[in-house]
Short mmCIF file of C-alpha atoms in Angstrom, two decimals:
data_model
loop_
_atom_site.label_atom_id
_atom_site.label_comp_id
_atom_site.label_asym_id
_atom_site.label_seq_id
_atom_site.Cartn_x
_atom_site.Cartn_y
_atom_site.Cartn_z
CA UNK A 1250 38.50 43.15 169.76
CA UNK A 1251 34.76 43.69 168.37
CA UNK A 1252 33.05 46.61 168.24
CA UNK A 1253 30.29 44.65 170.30
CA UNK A 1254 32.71 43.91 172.78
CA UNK A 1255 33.71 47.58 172.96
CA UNK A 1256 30.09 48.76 173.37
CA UNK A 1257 29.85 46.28 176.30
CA UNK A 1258 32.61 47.51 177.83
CA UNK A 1259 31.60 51.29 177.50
CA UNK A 1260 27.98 50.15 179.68
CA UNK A 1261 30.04 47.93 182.16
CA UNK A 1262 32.43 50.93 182.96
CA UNK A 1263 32.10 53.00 186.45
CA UNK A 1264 33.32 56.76 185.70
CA UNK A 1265 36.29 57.36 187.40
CA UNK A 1266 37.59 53.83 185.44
CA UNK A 1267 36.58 55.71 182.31
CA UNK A 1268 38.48 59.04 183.61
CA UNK A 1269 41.95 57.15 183.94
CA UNK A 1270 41.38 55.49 180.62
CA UNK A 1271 43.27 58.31 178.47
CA UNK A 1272 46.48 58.46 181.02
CA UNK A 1273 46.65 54.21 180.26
CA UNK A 1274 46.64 54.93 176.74
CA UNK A 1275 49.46 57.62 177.10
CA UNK A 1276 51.61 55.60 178.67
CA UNK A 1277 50.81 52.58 176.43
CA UNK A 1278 51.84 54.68 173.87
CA UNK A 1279 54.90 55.85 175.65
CA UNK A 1280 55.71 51.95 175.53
CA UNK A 1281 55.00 51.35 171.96
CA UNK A 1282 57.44 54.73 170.94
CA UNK A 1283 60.23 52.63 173.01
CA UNK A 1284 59.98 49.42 171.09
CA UNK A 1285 58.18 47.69 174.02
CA UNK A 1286 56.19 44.93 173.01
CA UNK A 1287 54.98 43.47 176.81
CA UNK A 1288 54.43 45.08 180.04
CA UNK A 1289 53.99 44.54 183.37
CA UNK A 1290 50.67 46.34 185.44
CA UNK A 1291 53.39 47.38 187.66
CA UNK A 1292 55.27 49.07 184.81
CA UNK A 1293 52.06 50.32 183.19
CA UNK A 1294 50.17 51.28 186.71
CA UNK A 1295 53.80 53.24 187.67
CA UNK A 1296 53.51 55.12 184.43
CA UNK A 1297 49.97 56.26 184.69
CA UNK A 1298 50.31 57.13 188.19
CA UNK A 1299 47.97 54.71 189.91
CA UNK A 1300 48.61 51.53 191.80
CA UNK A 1301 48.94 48.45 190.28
CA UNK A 1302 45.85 47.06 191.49
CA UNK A 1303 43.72 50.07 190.10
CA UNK A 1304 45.20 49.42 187.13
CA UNK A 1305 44.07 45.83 186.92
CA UNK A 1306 40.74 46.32 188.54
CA UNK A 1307 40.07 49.08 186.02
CA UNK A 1308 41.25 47.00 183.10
CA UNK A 1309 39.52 43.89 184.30
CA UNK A 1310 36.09 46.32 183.20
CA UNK A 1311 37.24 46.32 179.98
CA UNK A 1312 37.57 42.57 179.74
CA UNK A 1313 41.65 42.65 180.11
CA UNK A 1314 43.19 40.71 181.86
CA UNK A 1315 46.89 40.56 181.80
CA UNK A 1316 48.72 37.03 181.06
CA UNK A 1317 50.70 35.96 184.78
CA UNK A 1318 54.77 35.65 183.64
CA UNK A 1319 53.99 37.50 180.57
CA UNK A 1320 52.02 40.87 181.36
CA UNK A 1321 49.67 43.16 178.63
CA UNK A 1322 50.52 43.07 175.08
CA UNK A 1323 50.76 46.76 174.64
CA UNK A 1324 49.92 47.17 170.84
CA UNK A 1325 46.94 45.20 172.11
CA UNK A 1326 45.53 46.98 175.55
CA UNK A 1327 46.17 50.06 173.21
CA UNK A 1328 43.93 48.96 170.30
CA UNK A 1329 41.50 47.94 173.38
CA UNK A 1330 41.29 51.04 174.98
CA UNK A 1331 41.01 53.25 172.23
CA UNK A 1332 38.30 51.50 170.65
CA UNK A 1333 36.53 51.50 174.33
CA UNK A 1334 37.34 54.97 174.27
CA UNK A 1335 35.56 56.01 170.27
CA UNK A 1336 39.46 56.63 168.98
CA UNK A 1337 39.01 54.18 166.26
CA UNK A 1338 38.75 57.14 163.61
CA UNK A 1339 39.87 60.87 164.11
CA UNK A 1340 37.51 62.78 166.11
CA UNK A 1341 36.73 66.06 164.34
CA UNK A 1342 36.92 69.47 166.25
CA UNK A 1343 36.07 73.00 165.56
CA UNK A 1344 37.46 75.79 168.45
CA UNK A 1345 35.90 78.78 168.59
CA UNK A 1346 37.92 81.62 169.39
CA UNK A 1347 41.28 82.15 167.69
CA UNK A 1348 43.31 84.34 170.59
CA UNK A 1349 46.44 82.72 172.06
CA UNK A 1350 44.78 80.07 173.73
CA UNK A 1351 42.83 78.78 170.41
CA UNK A 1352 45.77 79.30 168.37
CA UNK A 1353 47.89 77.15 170.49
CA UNK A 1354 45.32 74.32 170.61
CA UNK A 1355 44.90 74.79 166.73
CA UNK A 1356 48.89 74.41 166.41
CA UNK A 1357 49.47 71.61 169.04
CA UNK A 1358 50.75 68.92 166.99
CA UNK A 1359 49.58 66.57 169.94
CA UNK A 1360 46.10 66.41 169.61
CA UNK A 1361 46.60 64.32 165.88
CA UNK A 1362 48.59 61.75 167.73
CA UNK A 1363 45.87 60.70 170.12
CA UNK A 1364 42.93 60.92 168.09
CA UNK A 1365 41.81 64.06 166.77
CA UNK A 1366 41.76 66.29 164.31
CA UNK A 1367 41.05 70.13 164.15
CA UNK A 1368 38.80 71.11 161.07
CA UNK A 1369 37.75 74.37 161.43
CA UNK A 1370 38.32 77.83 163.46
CA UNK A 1371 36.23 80.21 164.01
CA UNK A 1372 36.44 83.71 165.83
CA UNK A 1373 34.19 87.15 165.82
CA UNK A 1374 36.86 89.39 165.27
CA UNK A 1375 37.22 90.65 162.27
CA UNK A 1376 40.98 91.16 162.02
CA UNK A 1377 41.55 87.52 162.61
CA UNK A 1378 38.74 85.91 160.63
CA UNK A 1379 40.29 85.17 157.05
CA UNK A 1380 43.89 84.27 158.23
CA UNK A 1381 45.51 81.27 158.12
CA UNK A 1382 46.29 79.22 161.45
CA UNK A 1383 47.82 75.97 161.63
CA UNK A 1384 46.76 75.58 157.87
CA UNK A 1385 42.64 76.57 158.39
CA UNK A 1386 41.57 79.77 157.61
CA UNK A 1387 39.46 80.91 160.22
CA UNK A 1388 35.82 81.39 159.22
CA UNK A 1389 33.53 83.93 161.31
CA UNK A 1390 31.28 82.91 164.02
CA UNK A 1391 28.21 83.88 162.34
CA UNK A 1392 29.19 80.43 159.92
CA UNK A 1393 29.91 77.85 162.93
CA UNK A 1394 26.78 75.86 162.10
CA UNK A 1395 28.51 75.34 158.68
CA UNK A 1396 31.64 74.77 159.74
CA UNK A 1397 30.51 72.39 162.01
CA UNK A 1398 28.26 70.59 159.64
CA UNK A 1399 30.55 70.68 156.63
CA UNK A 1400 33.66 69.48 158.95
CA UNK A 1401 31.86 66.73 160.44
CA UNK A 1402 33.19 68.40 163.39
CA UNK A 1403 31.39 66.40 166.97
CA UNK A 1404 33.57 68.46 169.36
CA UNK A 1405 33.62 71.88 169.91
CA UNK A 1406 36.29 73.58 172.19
CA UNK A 1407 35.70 77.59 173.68
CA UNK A 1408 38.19 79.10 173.54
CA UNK A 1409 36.35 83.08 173.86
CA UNK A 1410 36.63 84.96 176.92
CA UNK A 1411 34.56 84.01 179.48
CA UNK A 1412 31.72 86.72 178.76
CA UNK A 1413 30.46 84.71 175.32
CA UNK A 1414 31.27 81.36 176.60
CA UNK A 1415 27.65 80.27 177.26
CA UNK A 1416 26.38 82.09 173.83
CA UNK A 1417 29.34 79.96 171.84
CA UNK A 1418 27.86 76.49 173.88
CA UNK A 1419 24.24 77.33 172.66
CA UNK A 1420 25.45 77.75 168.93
CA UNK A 1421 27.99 74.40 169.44
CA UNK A 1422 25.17 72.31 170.77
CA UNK A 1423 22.12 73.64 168.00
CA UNK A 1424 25.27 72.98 165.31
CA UNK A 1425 24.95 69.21 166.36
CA UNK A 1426 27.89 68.95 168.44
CA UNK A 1427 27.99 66.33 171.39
CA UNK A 1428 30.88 67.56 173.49
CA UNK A 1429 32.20 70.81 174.29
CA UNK A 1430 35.49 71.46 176.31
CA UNK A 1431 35.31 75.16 177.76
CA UNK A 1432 37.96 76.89 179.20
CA UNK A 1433 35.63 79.71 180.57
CA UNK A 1434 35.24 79.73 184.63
CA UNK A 1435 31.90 78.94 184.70
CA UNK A 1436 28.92 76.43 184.66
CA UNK A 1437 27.51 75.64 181.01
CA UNK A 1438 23.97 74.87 180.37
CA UNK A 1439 23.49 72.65 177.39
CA UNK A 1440 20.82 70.20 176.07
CA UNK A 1441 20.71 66.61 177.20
CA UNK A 1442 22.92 64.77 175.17
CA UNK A 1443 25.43 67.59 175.14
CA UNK A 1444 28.44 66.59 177.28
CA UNK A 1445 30.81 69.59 178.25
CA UNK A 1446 34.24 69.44 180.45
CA UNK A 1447 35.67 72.51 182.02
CA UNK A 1448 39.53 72.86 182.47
CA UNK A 1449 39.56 75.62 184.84
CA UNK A 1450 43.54 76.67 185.44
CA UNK A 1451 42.63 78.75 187.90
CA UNK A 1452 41.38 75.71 190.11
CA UNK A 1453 44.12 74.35 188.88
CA UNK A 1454 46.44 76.56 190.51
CA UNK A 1455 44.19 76.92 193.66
CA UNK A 1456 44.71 72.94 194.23
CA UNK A 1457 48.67 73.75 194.08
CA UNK A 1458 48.29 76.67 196.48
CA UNK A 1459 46.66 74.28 199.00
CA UNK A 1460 49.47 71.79 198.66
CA UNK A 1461 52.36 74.18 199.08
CA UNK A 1462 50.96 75.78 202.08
CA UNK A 1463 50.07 72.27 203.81
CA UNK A 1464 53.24 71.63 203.08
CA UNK A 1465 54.78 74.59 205.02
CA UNK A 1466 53.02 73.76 207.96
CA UNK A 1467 53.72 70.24 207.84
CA UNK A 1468 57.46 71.62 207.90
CA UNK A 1469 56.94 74.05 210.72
CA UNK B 734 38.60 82.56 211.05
CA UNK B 735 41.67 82.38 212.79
CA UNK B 736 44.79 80.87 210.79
CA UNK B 737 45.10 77.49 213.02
CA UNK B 738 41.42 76.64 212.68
CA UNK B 739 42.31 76.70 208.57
CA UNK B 740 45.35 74.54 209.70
CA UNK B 741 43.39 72.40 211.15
CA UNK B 742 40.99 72.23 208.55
CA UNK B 743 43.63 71.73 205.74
CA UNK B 744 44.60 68.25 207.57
CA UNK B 745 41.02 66.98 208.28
CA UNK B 746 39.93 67.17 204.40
CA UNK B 747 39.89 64.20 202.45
CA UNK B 748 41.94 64.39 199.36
CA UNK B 749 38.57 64.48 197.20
CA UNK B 750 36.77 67.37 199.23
CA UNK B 751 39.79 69.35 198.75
CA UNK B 752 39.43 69.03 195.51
CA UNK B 753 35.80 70.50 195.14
CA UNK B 754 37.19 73.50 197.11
CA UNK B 755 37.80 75.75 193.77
CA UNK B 756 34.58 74.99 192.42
CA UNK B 757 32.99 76.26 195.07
CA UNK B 758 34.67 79.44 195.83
CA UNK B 759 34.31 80.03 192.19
CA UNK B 760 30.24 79.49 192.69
CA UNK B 761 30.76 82.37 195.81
CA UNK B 762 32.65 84.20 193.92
CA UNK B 763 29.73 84.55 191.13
CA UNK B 764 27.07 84.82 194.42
CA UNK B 765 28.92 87.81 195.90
CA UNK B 766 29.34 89.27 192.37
CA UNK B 767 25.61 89.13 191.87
CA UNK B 768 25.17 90.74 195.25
CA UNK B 769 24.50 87.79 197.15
CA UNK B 770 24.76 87.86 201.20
CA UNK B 771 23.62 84.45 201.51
CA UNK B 772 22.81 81.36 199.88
CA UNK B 773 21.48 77.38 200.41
CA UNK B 774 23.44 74.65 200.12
CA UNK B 775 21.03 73.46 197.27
CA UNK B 776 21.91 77.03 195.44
CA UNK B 777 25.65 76.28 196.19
CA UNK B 778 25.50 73.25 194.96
CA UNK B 779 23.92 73.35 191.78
CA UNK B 780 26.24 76.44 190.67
CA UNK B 781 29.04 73.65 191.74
CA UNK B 782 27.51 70.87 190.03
CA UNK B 783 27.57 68.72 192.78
CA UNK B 784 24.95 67.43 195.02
CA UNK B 785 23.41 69.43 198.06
CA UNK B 786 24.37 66.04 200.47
CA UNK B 787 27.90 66.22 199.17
CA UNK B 788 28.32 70.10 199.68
CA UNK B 789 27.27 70.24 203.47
CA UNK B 790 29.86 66.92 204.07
CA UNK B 791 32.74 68.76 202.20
CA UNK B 792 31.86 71.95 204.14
CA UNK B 793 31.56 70.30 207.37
CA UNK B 794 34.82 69.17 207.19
CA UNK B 795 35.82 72.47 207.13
CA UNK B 796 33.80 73.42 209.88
CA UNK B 797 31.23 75.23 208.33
CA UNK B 798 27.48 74.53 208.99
CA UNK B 799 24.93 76.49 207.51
CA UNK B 800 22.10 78.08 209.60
CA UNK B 801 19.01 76.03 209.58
CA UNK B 802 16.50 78.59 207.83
CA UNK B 803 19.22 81.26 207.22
CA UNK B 804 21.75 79.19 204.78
CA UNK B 805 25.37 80.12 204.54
CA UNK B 806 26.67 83.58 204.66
CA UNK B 807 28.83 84.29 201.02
CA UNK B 808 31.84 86.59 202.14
CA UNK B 809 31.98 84.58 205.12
CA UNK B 810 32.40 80.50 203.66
CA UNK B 811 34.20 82.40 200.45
CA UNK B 812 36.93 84.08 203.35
CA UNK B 813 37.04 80.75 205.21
CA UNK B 814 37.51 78.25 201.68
CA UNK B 815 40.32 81.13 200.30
CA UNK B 816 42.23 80.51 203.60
CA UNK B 817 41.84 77.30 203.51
CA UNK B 818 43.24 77.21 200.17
CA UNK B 819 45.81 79.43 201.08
CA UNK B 820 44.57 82.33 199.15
CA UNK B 821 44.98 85.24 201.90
CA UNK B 822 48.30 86.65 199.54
CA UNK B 823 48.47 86.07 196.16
CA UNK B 824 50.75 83.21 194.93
CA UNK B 825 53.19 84.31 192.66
CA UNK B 826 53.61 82.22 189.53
CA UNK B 827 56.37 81.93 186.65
CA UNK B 828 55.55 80.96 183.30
CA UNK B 829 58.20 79.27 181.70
CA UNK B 830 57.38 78.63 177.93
CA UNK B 831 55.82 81.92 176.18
CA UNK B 832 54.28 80.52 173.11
CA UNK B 833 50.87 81.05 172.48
CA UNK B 834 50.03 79.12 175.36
CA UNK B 835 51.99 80.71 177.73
CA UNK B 836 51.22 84.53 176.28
CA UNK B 837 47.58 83.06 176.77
CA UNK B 838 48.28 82.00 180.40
CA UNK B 839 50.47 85.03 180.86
CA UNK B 840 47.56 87.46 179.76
CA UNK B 841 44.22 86.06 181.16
CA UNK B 842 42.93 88.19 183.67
CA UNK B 843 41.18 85.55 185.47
CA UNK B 844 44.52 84.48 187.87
CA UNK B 845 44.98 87.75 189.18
CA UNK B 846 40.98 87.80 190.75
CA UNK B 847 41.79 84.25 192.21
CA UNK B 848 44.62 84.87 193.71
CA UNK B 849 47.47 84.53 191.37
CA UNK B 850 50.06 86.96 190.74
CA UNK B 851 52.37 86.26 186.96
CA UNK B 852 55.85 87.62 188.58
CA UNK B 853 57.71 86.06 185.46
CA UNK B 854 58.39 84.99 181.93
CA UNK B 855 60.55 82.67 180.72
CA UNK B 856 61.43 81.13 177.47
CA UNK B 857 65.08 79.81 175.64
CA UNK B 858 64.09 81.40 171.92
CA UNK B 859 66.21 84.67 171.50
CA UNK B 860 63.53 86.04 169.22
CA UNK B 861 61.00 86.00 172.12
CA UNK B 862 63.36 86.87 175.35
CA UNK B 863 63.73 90.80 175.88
CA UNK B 864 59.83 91.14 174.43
CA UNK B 865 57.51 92.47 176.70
CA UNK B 866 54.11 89.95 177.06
CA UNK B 867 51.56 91.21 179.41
CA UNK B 868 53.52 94.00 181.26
CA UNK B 869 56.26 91.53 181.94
CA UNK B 870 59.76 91.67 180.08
CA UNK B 871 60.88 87.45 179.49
CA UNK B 872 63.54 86.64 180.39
CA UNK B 873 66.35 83.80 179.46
CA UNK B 874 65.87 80.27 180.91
CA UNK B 875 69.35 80.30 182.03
CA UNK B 876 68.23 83.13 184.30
CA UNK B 877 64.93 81.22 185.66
CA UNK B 878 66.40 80.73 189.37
CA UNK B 879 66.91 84.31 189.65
CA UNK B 880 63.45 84.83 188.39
CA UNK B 881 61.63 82.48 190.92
CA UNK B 882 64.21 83.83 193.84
CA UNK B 883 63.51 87.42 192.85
CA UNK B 884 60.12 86.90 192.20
CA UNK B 885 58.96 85.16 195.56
CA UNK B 886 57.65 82.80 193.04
CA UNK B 887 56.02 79.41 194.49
CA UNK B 888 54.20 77.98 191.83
CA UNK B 889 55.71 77.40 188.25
CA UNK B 890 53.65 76.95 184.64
CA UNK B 891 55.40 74.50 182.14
CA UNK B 892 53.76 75.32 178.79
CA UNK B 893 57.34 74.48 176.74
CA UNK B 894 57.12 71.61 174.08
CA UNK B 895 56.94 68.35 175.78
CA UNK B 896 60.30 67.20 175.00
CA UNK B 897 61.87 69.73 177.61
CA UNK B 898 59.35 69.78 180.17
CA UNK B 899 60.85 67.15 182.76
CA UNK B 900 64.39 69.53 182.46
CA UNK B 901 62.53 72.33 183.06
CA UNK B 902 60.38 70.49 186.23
CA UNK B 903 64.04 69.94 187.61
CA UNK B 904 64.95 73.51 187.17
CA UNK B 905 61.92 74.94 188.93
CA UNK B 906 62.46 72.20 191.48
CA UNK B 907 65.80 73.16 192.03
CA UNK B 908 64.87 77.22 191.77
CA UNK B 909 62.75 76.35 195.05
CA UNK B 910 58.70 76.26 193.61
CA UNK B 911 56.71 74.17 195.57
CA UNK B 912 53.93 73.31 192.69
CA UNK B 913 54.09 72.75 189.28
CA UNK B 914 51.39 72.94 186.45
CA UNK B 915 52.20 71.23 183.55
CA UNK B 916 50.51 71.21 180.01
CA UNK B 917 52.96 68.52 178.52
CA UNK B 918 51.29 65.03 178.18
CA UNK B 919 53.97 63.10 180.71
CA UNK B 920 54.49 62.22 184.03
CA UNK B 921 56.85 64.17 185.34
CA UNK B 922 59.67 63.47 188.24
CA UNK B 923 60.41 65.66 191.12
CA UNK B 924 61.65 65.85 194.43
CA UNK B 925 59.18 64.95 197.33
CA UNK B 926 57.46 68.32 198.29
CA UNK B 927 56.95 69.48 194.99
CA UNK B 928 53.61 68.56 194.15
CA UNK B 929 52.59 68.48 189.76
CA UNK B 930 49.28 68.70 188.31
CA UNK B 931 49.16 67.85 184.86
CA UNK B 932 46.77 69.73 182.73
CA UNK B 933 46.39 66.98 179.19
CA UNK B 934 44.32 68.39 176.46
CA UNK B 935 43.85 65.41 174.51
CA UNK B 936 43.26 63.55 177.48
CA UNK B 937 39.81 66.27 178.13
CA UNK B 938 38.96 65.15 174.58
CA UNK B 939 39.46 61.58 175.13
CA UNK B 940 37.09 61.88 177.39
CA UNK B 941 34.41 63.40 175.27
CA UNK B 942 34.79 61.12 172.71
CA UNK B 943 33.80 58.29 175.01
CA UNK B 944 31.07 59.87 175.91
CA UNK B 945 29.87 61.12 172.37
CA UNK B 946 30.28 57.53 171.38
CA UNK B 947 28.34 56.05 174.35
CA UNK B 948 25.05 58.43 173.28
CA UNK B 949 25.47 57.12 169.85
CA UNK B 950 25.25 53.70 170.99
CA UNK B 951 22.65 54.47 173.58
CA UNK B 952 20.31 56.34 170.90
CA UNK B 953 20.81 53.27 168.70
#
């Protein structure tokens, strides 16, 4: 696997392939942490929750094709997809806001695993700023340009309440950042270029509320 | 808006459509905050980042039709999408898991304003069952079926470590929830009519990287 080939792949893909990408690579890596050297699409689609034919139709953008009688190579699909994906080195992060929420993303040993790293913290309040979390001290918000800058940090993640969210996405995106994952409620504006993704729990939650009721009057 | 009409609605939707739902009570919900009686479906629709084209077709399945010249009335669609959703009573939640994640969960004021209701806390460490977290006492996980049965609870949070999250999912299944939120990065069994959404961090990320990867290579 090139890094041409990679860059080809990233043109070539439609979004919604690129969207299931990461739940293929979890479930690759499921695979690998079992010992499993080859897999089926039917093992790997069943794993990432799709159908076996998404699977291969989304793969077959990326230029994999699965041997017939033998399957994916999982070390290699993995390799593949991370590299489509930009996971060849750590991705550096900065969050900014160090409440509950930031402190549990700045202590979630997961995030290492699949391809990032947390290098800096950063929060306005002056009774956390100077403590230690999850080994970083946190700096205060009136330094995020230099954290970013001197962390090499690309991703920023808002972790503030909801009120500063769009003030913390101006200062991400003029630090050089080119992705921001919010937790606020709310639309972002940022500058071309900047990317930002929204996990809203609320919605979340919403989408589960519609299911349960359906379901009681599909009972009734 | 008469409860069977929402019925009826809730089986016409397409699975996608549904999905758009939060965002845009969330974009009436910032309308009717700003004082807003009514609004276009191009206003709607840019607070929902979607198109104009695919707001009136998600909408119309529903039912609802703007007024040529007029535009949709706020408290009206926002009544008519909450009872669709099934938003007319709170749903009442249990966190189990009250790390910094779930004190986060447990503590954001947002839920309770979109029609969520924290009934209970759960968590299996000694040194955190008996503390009170946001106005709620937690309580043992050996005790989590009373809690959902006592607390009317439908919906239940996972935000444990990963390694216990599918024995919890079978608890709450068992307890009687209907819909689970999970942060742990697995796919998680349960019984038919309990519907998961997985909430996966690094996944968001994932995503972002591809993205700030793709600019680099489109720049170059």
């Amino acid at each position: 696997m090139t890094t041409a080939s990679a860059e080809g792949a990233r043109e070539r893909l439609p979004r919604a392939s690129v969207a299931r990408l990461p739940a293929y690579l979890l479930a690759l890596d499921g695979l690998w942490s079992e010992g499993t050297k080859l897999t089926s699409s039917h093992e790997l689609a069943a794993r990432s929750g799709v159908s076996p034919e998404q699977l291969r139709k989304d793969l077959s953008f990326l230029g994999s094709y699965g041997r017939r009688g033998v399957g994916y190579d999982v070390a290699q699909l993995r390799g593949h997809i991370g590299s489509v994906l930009g996971l060849e080195e750590p991705n550096r992060v900065v969050i900014v806001g160090v409440g509950h929420l930031g402190h549990a993303l700045a202590a979630y040993g997961g995030f290492a695993e699949r391809g990032f790293s947390i290098v800096g913290l950063v929060d306005d309040d002056p009774a956390v700023v100077g403590t230690t979390v999850a080994g970083l001290v946190v700096r205060p918000v009136a330094e995020l340009a230099d954290v970013v800058a001197s962390g090499g940090a690309t991703i920023g993640v808002i972790a503030t309440p909801a009120a500063v969210a769009q003030q913390v996405a101006d200062a991400l995106a003029a630090a050089g950042v080119h992705g921001i994952l919010t937790f606020a409620p709310q639309t972002l504006q940022t500058p071309d270029g900047v990317q930002v993704r929204a996990v809203d729990l609320a919605s979340e939650l919403q989408l589960l509320a519609f299911h349960g009721r359906h379901r009681e009057h599909a009972k009734a």
